[in-house]
Amino acid sequence: VLEIRICFGTSCFLRGAQELYTQLMDYIRKQGLEPKTDFKATFCGERCKRGPVVTINGRTLEHCTLNDAVTVIQSIVG
């Protein structure tokens, strides 16, 4: 099971969290991982200047891009 959390606090939101959320959801759907994924928007992870911040199965990614997140997801699901 994938547990993905993306910060939607003001700073992360302004740094592209909404677009990243949309891209990640699209990727999850295309890979057929939706039934195995718990995907939630969260608020302030206290890393405001390092956003967007995404946590995948406990691993926190700062200045996260779609490629960064996909790399971690692929390492988890194989």
mmCIF file of C-alpha atoms in Angstrom:
data_model
loop_
_atom_site.group_PDB
_atom_site.id
_atom_site.type_symbol
_atom_site.label_atom_id
_atom_site.label_comp_id
_atom_site.label_asym_id
_atom_site.label_seq_id
_atom_site.Cartn_x
_atom_site.Cartn_y
_atom_site.Cartn_z
ATOM 1 C CA VAL A 1 0.000 0.000 0.000
ATOM 2 C CA LEU A 2 1.238 3.454 -0.913
ATOM 3 C CA GLU A 3 0.650 6.228 1.585
ATOM 4 C CA ILE A 4 1.118 9.608 -0.089
ATOM 5 C CA ARG A 5 0.739 12.917 1.718
ATOM 6 C CA ILE A 6 1.134 16.257 -0.034
ATOM 7 C CA CYS A 7 1.241 19.518 1.863
ATOM 8 C CA PHE A 8 -1.335 22.081 0.749
ATOM 9 C CA GLY A 9 -0.232 24.747 3.215
ATOM 10 C CA THR A 10 0.013 28.228 1.721
ATOM 11 C CA SER A 11 3.727 28.107 0.937
ATOM 12 C CA CYS A 12 3.646 24.636 -0.636
ATOM 13 C CA PHE A 13 0.488 25.549 -2.527
ATOM 14 C CA LEU A 14 2.188 28.634 -3.974
ATOM 15 C CA ARG A 15 5.211 26.517 -4.902
ATOM 16 C CA GLY A 16 3.145 24.153 -7.056
ATOM 17 C CA ALA A 17 1.532 21.605 -4.738
ATOM 18 C CA GLN A 18 -1.812 21.702 -6.545
ATOM 19 C CA GLU A 19 -0.269 20.987 -9.947
ATOM 20 C CA LEU A 20 1.910 18.260 -8.437
ATOM 21 C CA TYR A 21 -1.143 16.696 -6.762
ATOM 22 C CA THR A 22 -2.958 16.593 -10.114
ATOM 23 C CA GLN A 23 0.074 15.084 -11.857
ATOM 24 C CA LEU A 24 0.543 12.462 -9.151
ATOM 25 C CA MET A 25 -3.129 11.472 -9.197
ATOM 26 C CA ASP A 26 -2.938 11.079 -12.982
ATOM 27 C CA TYR A 27 0.193 8.935 -12.665
ATOM 28 C CA ILE A 28 -1.378 6.758 -9.940
ATOM 29 C CA ARG A 29 -4.475 6.179 -12.099
ATOM 30 C CA LYS A 30 -2.492 5.382 -15.254
ATOM 31 C CA GLN A 31 -0.368 2.870 -13.349
ATOM 32 C CA GLY A 32 -3.446 1.158 -11.899
ATOM 33 C CA LEU A 33 -2.272 1.892 -8.364
ATOM 34 C CA GLU A 34 -5.393 3.737 -7.229
ATOM 35 C CA PRO A 35 -6.885 0.821 -5.232
ATOM 36 C CA LYS A 36 -3.574 0.410 -3.366
ATOM 37 C CA THR A 37 -2.972 4.105 -2.658
ATOM 38 C CA ASP A 38 -4.001 6.252 0.291
ATOM 39 C CA PHE A 39 -3.528 9.776 -1.092
ATOM 40 C CA LYS A 40 -4.253 12.785 1.125
ATOM 41 C CA ALA A 41 -3.679 16.505 1.171
ATOM 42 C CA THR A 42 -2.236 17.685 4.472
ATOM 43 C CA PHE A 43 -1.340 21.014 5.954
ATOM 44 C CA CYS A 44 1.860 22.543 7.217
ATOM 45 C CA GLY A 45 4.653 20.083 7.736
ATOM 46 C CA GLU A 46 6.858 22.908 9.085
ATOM 47 C CA ARG A 47 9.070 22.864 5.959
ATOM 48 C CA CYS A 48 7.496 25.882 4.304
ATOM 49 C CA LYS A 49 10.536 27.128 2.415
ATOM 50 C CA ARG A 50 11.224 23.672 0.990
ATOM 51 C CA GLY A 51 7.908 23.013 -0.719
ATOM 52 C CA PRO A 52 6.176 21.398 -2.273
ATOM 53 C CA VAL A 53 6.632 18.742 0.387
ATOM 54 C CA VAL A 54 5.440 15.195 -0.284
ATOM 55 C CA THR A 55 5.714 12.200 2.046
ATOM 56 C CA ILE A 56 5.545 8.730 0.514
ATOM 57 C CA ASN A 57 5.443 5.796 2.940
ATOM 58 C CA GLY A 58 7.242 7.902 5.541
ATOM 59 C CA ARG A 59 9.908 9.281 3.196
ATOM 60 C CA THR A 60 9.749 13.076 2.951
ATOM 61 C CA LEU A 61 10.634 14.768 -0.323
ATOM 62 C CA GLU A 62 11.340 18.497 -0.282
ATOM 63 C CA HIS A 63 11.148 20.674 -3.429
ATOM 64 C CA CYS A 64 9.363 17.632 -4.804
ATOM 65 C CA THR A 65 8.788 17.225 -8.527
ATOM 66 C CA LEU A 66 6.727 14.603 -10.319
ATOM 67 C CA ASN A 67 9.928 12.787 -11.312
ATOM 68 C CA ASP A 68 11.129 12.704 -7.684
ATOM 69 C CA ALA A 69 7.830 11.231 -6.499
ATOM 70 C CA VAL A 70 7.628 8.709 -9.356
ATOM 71 C CA THR A 71 11.149 7.485 -8.595
ATOM 72 C CA VAL A 72 10.204 6.792 -4.970
ATOM 73 C CA ILE A 73 6.876 5.189 -5.937
ATOM 74 C CA GLN A 74 8.604 2.900 -8.454
ATOM 75 C CA SER A 75 11.190 1.864 -5.846
ATOM 76 C CA ILE A 76 8.337 0.854 -3.532
ATOM 77 C CA VAL A 77 6.057 -0.932 -5.999
ATOM 78 C CA GLY A 78 8.843 -2.421 -8.081
#
